[in-house]
Short mmCIF file of C-alpha atoms and ligand atoms in Angstrom, two decimals:
data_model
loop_
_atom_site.label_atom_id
_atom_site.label_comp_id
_atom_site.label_asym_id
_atom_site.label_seq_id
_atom_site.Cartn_x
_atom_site.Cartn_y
_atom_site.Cartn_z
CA UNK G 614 0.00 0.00 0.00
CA UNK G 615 1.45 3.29 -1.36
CA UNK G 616 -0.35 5.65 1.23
CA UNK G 617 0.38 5.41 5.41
CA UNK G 618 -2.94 5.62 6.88
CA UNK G 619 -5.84 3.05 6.46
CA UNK G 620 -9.22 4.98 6.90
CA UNK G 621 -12.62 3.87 6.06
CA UNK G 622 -15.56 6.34 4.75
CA UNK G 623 -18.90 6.27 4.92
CA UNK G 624 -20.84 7.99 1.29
CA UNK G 625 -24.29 9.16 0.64
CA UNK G 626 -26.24 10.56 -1.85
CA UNK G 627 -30.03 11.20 -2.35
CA UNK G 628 -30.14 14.18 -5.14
CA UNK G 629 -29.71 13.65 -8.63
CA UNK G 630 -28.83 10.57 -10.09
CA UNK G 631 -27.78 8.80 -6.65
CA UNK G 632 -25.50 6.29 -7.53
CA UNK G 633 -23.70 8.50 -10.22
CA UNK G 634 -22.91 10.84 -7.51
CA UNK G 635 -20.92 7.62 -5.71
CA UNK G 636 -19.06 6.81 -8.55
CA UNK G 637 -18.28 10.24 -9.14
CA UNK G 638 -16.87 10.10 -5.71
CA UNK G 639 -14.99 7.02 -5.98
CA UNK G 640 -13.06 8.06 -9.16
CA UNK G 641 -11.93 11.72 -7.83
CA UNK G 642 -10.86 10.56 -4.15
CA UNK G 643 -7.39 9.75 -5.75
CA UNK G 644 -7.10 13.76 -6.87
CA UNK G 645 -7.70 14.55 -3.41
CA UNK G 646 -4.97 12.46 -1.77
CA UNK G 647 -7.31 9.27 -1.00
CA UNK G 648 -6.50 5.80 -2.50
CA UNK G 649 -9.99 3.94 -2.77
CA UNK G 650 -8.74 0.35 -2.07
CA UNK G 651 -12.26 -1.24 -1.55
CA UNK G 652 -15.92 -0.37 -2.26
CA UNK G 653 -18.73 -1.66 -0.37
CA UNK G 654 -22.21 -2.45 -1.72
CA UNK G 655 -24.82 0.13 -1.95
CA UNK G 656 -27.43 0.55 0.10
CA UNK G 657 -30.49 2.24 0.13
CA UNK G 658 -31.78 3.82 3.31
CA UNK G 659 -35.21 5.83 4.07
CA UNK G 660 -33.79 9.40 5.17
CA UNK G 661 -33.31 10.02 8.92
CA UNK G 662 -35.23 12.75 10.42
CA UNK G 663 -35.58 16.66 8.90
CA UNK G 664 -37.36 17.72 5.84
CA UNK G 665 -39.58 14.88 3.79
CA UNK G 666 -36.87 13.79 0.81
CA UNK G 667 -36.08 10.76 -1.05
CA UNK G 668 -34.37 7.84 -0.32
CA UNK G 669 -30.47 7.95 0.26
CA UNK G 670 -27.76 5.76 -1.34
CA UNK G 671 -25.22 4.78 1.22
CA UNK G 672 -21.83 2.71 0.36
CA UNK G 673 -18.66 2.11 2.46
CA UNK G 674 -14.87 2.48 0.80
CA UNK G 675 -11.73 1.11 2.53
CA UNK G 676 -9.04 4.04 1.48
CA UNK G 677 -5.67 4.67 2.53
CA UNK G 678 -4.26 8.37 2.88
CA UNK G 679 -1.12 10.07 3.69
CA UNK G 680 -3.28 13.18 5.02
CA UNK G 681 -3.89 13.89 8.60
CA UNK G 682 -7.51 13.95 10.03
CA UNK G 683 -8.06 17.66 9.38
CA UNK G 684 -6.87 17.29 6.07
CA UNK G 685 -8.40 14.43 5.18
CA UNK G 686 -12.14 16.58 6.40
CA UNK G 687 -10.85 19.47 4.35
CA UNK G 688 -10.36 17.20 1.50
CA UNK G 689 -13.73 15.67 1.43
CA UNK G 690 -15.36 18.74 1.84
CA UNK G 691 -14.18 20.02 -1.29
CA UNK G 692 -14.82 16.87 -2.90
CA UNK G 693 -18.61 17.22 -1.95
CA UNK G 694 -18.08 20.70 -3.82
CA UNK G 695 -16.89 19.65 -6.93
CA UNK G 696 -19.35 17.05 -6.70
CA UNK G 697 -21.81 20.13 -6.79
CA UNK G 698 -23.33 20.05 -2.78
CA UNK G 699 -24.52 23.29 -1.78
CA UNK G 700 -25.55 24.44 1.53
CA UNK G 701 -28.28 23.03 2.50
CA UNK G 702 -30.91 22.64 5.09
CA UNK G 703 -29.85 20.52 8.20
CA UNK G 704 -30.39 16.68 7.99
CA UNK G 705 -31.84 18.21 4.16
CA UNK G 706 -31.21 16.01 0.95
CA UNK G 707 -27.43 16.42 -0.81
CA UNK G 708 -26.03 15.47 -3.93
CA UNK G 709 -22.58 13.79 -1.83
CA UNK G 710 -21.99 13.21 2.04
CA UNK G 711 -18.25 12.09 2.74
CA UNK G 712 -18.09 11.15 6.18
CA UNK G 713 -14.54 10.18 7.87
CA UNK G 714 -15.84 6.78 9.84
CA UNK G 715 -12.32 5.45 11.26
CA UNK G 716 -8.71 6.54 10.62
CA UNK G 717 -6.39 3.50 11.56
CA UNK G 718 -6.95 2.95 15.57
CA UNK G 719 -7.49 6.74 16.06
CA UNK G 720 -10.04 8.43 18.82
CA UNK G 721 -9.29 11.73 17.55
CA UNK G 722 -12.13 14.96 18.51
CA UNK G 723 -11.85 18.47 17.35
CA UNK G 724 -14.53 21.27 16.60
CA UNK G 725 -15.71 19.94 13.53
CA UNK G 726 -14.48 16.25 13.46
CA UNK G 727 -14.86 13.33 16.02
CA UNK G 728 -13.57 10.04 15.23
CA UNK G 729 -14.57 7.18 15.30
CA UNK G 730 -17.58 9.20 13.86
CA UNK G 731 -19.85 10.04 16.37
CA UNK G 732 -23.44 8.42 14.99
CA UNK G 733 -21.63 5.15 13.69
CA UNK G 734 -22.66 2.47 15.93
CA UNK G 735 -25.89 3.55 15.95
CA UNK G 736 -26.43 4.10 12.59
CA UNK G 737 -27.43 0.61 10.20
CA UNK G 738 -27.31 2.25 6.62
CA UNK G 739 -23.35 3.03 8.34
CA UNK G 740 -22.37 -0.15 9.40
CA UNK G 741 -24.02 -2.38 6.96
CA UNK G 742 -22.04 -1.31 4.10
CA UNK G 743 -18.84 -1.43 6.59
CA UNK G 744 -19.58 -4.80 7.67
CA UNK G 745 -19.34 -5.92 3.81
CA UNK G 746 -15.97 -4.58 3.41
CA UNK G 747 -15.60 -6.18 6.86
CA UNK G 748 -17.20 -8.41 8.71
CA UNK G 749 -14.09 -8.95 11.67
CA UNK G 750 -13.81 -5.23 11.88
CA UNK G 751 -13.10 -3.94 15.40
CA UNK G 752 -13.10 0.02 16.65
CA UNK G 753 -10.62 1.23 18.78
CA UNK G 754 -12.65 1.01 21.97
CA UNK G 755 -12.20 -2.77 21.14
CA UNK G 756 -16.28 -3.05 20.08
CA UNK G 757 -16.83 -5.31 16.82
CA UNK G 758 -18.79 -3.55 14.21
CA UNK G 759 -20.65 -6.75 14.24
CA UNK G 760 -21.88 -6.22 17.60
CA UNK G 761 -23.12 -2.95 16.93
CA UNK G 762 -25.20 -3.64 14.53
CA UNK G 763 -26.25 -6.46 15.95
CA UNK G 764 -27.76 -5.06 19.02
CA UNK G 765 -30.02 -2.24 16.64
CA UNK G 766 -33.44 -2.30 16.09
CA UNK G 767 -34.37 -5.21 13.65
CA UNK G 768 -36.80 -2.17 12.02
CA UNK G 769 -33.91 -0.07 11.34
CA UNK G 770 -31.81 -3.09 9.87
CA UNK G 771 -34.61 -3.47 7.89
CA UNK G 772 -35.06 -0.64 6.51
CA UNK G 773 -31.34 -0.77 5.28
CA UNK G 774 -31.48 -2.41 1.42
CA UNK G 775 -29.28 -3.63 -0.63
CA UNK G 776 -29.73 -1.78 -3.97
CA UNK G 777 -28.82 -4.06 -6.35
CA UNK G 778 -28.58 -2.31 -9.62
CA UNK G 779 -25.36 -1.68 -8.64
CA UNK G 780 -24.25 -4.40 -10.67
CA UNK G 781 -23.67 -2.80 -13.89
CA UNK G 782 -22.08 -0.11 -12.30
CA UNK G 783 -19.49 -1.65 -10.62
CA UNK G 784 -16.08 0.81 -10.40
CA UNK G 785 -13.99 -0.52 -7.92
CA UNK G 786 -13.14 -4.53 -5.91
CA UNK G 787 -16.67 -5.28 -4.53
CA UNK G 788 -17.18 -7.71 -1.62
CA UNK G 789 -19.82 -10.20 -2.42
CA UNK G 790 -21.11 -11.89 0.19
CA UNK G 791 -23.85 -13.87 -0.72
CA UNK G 792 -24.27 -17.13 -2.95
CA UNK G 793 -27.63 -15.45 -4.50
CA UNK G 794 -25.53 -12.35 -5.49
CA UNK G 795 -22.32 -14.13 -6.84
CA UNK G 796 -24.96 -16.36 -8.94
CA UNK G 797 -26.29 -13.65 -10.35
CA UNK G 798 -23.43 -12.20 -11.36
CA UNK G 799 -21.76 -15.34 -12.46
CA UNK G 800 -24.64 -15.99 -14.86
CA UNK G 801 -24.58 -12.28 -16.01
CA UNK G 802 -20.76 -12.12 -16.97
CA UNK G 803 -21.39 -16.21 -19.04
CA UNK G 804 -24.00 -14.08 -20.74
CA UNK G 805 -22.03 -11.38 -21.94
CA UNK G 806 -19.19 -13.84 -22.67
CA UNK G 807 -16.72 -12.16 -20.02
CA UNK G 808 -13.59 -14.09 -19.68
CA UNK G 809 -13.44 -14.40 -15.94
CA UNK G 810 -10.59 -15.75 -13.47
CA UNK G 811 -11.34 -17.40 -10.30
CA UNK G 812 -8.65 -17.43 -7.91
CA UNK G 813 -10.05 -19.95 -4.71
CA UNK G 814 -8.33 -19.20 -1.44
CA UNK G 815 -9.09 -19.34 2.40
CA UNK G 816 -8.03 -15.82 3.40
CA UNK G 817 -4.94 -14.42 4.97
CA UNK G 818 -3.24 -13.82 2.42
CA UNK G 819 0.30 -13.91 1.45
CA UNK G 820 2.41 -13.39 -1.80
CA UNK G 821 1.69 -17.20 -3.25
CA UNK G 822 -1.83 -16.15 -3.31
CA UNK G 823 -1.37 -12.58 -4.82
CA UNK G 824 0.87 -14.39 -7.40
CA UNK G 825 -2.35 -16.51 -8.49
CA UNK G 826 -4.11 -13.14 -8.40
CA UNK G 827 -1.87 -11.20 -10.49
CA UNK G 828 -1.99 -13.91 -13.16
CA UNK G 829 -5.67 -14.18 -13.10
CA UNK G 830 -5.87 -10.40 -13.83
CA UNK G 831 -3.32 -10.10 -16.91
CA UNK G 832 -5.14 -13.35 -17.97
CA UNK G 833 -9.08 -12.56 -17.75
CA UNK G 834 -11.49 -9.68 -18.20
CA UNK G 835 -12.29 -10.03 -14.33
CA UNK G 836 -11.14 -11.30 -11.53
CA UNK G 837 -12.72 -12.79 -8.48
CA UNK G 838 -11.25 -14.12 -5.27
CA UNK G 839 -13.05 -16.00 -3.14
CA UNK G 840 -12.05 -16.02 0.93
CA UNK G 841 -13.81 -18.48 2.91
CA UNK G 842 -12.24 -21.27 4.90
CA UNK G 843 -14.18 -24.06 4.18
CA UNK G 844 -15.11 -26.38 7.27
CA UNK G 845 -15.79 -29.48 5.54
CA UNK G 846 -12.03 -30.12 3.88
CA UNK G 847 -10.70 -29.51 8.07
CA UNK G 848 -10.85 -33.11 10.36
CA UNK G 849 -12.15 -33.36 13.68
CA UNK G 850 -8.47 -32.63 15.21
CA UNK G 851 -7.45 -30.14 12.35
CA UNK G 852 -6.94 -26.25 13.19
CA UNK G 853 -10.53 -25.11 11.60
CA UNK G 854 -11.20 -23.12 14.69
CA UNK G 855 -7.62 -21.22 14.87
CA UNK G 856 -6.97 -20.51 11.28
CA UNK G 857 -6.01 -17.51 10.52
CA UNK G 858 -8.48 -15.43 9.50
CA UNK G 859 -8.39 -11.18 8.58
CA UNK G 860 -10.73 -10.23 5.84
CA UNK G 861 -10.24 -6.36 6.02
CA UNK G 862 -6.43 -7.30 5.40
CA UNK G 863 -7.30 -9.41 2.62
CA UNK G 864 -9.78 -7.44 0.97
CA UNK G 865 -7.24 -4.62 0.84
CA UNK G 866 -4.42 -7.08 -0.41
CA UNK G 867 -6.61 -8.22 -2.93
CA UNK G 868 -7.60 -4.68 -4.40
CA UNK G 869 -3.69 -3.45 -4.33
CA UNK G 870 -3.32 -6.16 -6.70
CA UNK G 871 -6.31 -5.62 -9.67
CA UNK G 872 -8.63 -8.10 -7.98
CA UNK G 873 -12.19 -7.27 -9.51
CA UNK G 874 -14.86 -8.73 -6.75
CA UNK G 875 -13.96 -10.90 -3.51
CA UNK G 876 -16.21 -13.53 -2.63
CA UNK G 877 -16.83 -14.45 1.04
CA UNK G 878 -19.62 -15.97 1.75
CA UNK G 879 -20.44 -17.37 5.15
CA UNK G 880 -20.57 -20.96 5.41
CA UNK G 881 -24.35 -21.12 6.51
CA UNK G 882 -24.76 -19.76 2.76
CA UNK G 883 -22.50 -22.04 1.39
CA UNK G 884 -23.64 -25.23 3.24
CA UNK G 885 -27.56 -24.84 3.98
CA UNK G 886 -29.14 -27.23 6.42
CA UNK G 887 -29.47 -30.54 5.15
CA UNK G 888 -26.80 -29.72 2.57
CA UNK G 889 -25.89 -33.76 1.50
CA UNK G 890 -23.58 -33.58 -1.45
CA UNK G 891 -19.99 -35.30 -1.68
CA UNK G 892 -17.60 -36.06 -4.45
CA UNK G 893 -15.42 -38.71 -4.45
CA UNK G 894 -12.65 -38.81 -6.30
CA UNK G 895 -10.48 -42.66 -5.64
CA UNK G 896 -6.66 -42.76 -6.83
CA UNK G 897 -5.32 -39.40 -6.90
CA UNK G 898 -7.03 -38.36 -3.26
CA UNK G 899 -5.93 -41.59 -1.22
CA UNK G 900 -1.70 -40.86 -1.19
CA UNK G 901 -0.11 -38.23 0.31
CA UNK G 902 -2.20 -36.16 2.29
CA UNK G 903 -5.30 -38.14 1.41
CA UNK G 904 -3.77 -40.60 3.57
CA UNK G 905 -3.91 -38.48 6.54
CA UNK G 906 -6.41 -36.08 6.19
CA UNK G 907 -9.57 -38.35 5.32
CA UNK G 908 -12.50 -36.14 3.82
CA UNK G 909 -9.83 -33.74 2.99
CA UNK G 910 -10.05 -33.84 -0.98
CA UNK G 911 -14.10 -34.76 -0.80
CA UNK G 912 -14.39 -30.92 0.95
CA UNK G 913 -11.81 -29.71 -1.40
CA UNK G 914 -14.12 -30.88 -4.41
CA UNK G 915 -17.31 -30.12 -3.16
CA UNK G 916 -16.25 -26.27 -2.37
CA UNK G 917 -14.63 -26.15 -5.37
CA UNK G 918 -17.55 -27.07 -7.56
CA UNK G 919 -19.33 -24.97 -5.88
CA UNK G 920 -17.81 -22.18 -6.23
CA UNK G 921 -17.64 -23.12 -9.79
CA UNK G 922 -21.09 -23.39 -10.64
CA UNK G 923 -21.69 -19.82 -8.89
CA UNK G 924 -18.17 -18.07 -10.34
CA UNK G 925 -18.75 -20.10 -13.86
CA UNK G 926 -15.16 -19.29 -14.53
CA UNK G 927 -13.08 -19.39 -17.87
CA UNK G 928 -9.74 -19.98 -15.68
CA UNK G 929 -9.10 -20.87 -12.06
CA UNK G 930 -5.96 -20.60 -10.53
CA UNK G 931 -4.30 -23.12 -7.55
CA UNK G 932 -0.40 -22.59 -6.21
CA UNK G 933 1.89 -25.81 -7.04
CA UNK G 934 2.45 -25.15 -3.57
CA UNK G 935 -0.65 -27.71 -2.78
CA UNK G 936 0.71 -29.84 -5.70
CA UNK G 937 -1.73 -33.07 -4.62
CA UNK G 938 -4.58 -30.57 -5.10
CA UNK G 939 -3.69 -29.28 -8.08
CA UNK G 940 -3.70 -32.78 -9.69
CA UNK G 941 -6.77 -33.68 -7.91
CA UNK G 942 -8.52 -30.50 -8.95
CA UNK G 943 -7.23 -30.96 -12.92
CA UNK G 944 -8.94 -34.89 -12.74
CA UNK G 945 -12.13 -33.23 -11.04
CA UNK G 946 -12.47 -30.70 -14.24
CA UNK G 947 -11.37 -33.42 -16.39
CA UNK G 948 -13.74 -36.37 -14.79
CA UNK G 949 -17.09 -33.93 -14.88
CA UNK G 950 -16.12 -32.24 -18.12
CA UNK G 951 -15.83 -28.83 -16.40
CA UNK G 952 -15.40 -25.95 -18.65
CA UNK G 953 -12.80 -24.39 -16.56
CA UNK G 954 -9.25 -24.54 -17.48
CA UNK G 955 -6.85 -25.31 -14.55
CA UNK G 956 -3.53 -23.73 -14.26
CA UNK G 957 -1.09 -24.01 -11.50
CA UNK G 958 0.81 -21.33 -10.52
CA UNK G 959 4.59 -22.05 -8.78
CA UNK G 960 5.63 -21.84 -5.58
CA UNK G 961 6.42 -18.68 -3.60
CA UNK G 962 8.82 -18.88 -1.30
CA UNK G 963 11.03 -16.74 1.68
CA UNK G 964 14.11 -15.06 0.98
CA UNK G 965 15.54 -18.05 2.25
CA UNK G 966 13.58 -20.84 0.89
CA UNK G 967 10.71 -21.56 2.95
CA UNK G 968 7.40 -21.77 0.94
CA UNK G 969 5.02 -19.05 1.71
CA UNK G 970 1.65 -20.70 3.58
CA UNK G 971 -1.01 -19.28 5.91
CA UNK G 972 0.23 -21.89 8.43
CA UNK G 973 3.75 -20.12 8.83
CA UNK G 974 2.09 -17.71 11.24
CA UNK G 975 1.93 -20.72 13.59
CA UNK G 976 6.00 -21.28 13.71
CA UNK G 977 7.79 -20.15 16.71
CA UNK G 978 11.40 -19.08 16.23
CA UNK G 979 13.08 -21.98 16.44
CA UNK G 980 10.76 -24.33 14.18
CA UNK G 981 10.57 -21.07 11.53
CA UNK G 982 14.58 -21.56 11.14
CA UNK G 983 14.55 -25.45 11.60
CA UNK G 984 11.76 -25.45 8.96
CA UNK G 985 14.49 -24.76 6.44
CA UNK G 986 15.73 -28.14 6.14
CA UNK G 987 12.65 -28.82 3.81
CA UNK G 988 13.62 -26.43 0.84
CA UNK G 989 16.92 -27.65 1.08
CA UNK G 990 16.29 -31.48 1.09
CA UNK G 991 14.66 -30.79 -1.93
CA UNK G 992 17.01 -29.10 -3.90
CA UNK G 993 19.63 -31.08 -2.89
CA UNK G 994 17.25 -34.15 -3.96
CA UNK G 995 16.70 -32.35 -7.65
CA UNK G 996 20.69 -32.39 -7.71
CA UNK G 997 20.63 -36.09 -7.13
CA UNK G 998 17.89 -37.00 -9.61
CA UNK G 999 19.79 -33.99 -12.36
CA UNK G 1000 23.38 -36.69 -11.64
CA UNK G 1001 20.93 -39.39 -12.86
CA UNK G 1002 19.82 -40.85 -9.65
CA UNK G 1003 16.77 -42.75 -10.23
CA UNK G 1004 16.20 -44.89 -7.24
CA UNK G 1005 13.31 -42.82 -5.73
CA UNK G 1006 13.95 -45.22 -2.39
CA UNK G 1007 17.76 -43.45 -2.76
CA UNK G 1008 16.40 -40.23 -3.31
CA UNK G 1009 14.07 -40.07 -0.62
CA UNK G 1010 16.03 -41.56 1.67
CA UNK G 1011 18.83 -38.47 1.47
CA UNK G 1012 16.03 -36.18 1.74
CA UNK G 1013 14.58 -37.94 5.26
CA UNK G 1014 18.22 -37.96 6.38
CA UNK G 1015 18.07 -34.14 6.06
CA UNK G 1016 15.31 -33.38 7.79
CA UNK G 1017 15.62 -35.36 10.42
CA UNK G 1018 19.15 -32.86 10.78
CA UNK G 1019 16.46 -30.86 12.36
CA UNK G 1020 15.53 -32.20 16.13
CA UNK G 1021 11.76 -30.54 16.23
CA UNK G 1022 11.12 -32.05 12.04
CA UNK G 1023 8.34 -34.98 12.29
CA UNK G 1024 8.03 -36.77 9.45
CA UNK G 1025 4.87 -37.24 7.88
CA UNK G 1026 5.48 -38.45 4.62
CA UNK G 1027 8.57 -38.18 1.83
CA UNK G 1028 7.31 -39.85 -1.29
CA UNK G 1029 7.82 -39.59 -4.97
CA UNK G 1030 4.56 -39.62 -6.92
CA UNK G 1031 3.72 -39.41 -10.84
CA UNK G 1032 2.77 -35.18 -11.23
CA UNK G 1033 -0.86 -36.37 -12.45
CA UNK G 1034 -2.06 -40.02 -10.69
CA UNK G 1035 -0.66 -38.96 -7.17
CA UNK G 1036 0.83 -42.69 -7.45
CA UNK G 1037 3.89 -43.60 -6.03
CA UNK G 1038 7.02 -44.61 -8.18
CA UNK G 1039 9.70 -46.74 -8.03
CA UNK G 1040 12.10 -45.29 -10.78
CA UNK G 1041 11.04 -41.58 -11.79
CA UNK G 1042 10.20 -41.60 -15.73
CA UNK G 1043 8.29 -38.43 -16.66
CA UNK G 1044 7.51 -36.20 -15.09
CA UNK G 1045 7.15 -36.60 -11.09
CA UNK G 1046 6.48 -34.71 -7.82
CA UNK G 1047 8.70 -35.21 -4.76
CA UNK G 1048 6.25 -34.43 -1.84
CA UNK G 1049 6.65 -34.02 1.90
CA UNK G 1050 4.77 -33.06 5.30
CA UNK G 1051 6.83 -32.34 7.95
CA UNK G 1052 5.53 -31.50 11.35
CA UNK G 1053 7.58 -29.05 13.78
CA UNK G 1054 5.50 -29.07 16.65
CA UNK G 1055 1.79 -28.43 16.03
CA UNK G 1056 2.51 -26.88 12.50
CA UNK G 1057 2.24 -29.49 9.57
CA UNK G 1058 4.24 -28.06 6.86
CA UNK G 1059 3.96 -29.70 2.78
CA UNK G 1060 6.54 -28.99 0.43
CA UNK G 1061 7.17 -30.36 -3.10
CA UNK G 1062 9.42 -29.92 -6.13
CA UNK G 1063 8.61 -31.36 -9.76
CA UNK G 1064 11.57 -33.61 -11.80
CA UNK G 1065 11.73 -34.52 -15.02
CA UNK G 1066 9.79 -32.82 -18.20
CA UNK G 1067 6.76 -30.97 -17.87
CA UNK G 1068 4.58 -32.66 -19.62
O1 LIG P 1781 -5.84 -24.24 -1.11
C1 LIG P 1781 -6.76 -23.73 -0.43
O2 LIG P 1781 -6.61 -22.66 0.16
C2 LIG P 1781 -8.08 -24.46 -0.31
O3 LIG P 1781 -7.89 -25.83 -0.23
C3 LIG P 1781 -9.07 -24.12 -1.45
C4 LIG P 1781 -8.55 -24.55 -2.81
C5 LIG P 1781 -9.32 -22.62 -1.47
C6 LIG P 1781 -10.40 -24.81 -1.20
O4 LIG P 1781 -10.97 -24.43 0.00
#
């Protein structure tokens, strides 16, 4: 992010032609020192108090500024100008309201600004449109947004719409959160014959996902992201309850690099009551991890079809990182005749070797530098199998004498499969993956590096 301070705004507009007046907004903010990073639904809300006028249009943006609070007002103010607001009656109609909501963990009150804003937890068509952008976030007094709004009156909530012909008129990342709405618009952009890239992920996100992102957007007319961690591809033991999770972080990530809309549903809309569907796919989701994670690929599949029946994507995009998935997701597209080409995008890694995951959070500071023995057992495994070695019993036996150099590394597995059945080999012809899972403490690490031609 280019610009110090992360603020969020709260716009409305009920004169002229309402949602105009937002866009209009959204494109000048940048000639006024605001970058708009994220743009909420609109909404449309029944005015509150004064004079009898119509119906506002409310939307919330995630910006980021290098202005302080009272120039960040001043700034606004004469955006509502140019915009063509005049003085007007109090609580009257206006063509643009800009209001400064939050301004990174600042309680900040002068004459003519108070943040957080003063009405905002008390106001629905305010934290509605906030909540899209997101759902986690918390104010500095430590209050969720969330709980806010959940404690108004259910009339006021009400009255608080989602205006939906905003779909034509999208300008900035949205945040979709429902299956209904991401339908729609799947189904729209199939219609028009939009090339669209679907980049799956479960949040947090760290430069291997942004490097699916980036080539989903030089690849596609539009790009959507979905976040949502999805429970049915966790076990009974697995971390589902601790993983990482920080949407406002993501949603910003994801707009810093091009990303068009982020999905993130909530799981009650993803998996209704009495939802009974599973997809079994046998070979290339029993080695590996399918061996230790049962139910692991079934959720994988089931999300992912999903999400492709709503998306209806021309390309989706998975990290080599999860090779086993990637293979299992290309036989999924291949076995139901999916019209969705597959690509797999390499591995990022650390400065110093370790491949980036979500899970690296978890690593205290000695496992973080043990966990380096992985990205070097596998290189020096590729120098092996590059001198000809082609004993994969030789080769992984060097690489489980490496990591076992490290006291805290648990093996899991170390196991040379063919790159598309997920079967093991005995002699490497083709193209192959060398795979391993590595525990260091709680953390279960995978790794993997391809041999042999790309085929
Ligand atoms: O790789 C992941 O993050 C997940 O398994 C995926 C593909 C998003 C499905 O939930």
């Amino acid at each position: 992010m280019a610009f110090s301070h992360r603020v969020y705004l709260g716009l409305g507009s009920n004169l002229g032609d309402r949602a105009a007046n937002l866009r209009y907004a959204v494109r000048r903010l940048p000639e006024f020192g605001v970058e708009v990073l994220a743009a909420s639904p609109l909404y449309q809300t029944a005015p509150w108090g004064g004079v009898a006028q119509p119906d506002f249009l409310n939307q919330a943006l995630l910006a980021a500024t290098d202005l302080a609070p009272a120039e960040l007002l001043a700034a606004v103010k004469r955006l509502e100008e140019a915009a063509g607001r005049l003085p007007t009656v109090f609580w009257g109609p206006r063509v643009l309201d800009i209001d400064i909501l939050l301004y990174d963990e600042l309680t900040f009150q002068s004459e003519r600004l108070t943040i957080p804003h003063r009405e905002m937890k008390n106001r629905a068509f305010v934290l509605a449109p906030l909540l899209d952008l997101s759902p986690e976030l918390a104010l500095p007094d430590g209050e969720r947004a969330a709980a806010c709004y959940a404690r108004l009156p259910e009339a006021e909530k009400a009255g608080v719409r989602l205006y939906v012909e905003r779909i034509g008129g999208k300008t900035h990342m949205e945040v979709i959160k429902t299956v209904a709405e991401m339908q729609e618009l799947g189904r729209r952009w199939r219609a028009e014959g939009k090339k669209v890239g679907l980049v799956p992920t479960m949040g947090y996100l760290h430069e291997g996902h942004l490097a699916l992102a980036k080539r989903s957007v030089a690849e596609n007319d539009l790009t959507v992201m979905s976040v949502f961690v999805n429970p049915i591809q966790f076990g009974a033991n697995e971390d589902l309850a601790t993983y990482p999770r920080d949407l406002a972080g993501d949603v910003a990530k994801a707009a810093s690099v091009g990303v068009d809309y982020v999905f993130a549903p909530e799981p009650a809309d993803m998996y209704p009551e009495g939802f009974a569907a599973s997809i079994n796919l046998t070979g290339v989701t029993e080695t590996l991890c399918g061996a230790s994670r049962p139910g692991h690929f079934q959720g994988v599949c089931v999300v992912i079809t999903k999400l492709f029946n709503l998306v209806q994507p021309t390309n989706a995009y998975f990290g080599q990182k999860d090779g086993q998935q990637l293979a299992v997701l290309k036989k999924l597209a291949r076995d139901f005749n999916m019209p969705v080409k597959i690509n797999g995008v390499p591995i990022v890694r650390e400065a110093d070797g370790l491949a980036k995951s979500s899970r690296n959070v978890y690593l205290d500071e000695e496992c973080r530098k043990q966990a380096l023995v992985l990205n070097q057992s596998l290189q020096a495994a590729k120098k092996l199998y590059d001198a000809g070695e082609r004993d994969a019993e030789v080769i992984k036996a060097a690489v489980r004498a490496h990591i076992q150099t490290a006291s805290l590394a648990d093996i899991e597995y170390v196991e040379i499969v063919d790159a598309l059945t997920m079967q093991p080999v005995s002699r490497p012809e083709g193209q192959v993956m060398l795979a391993l899972a590595v525990r260091f403490k709680t953390t279960r690490l995978i790794d993997n590096i391809l041999l042999g031609p790309d085929e």
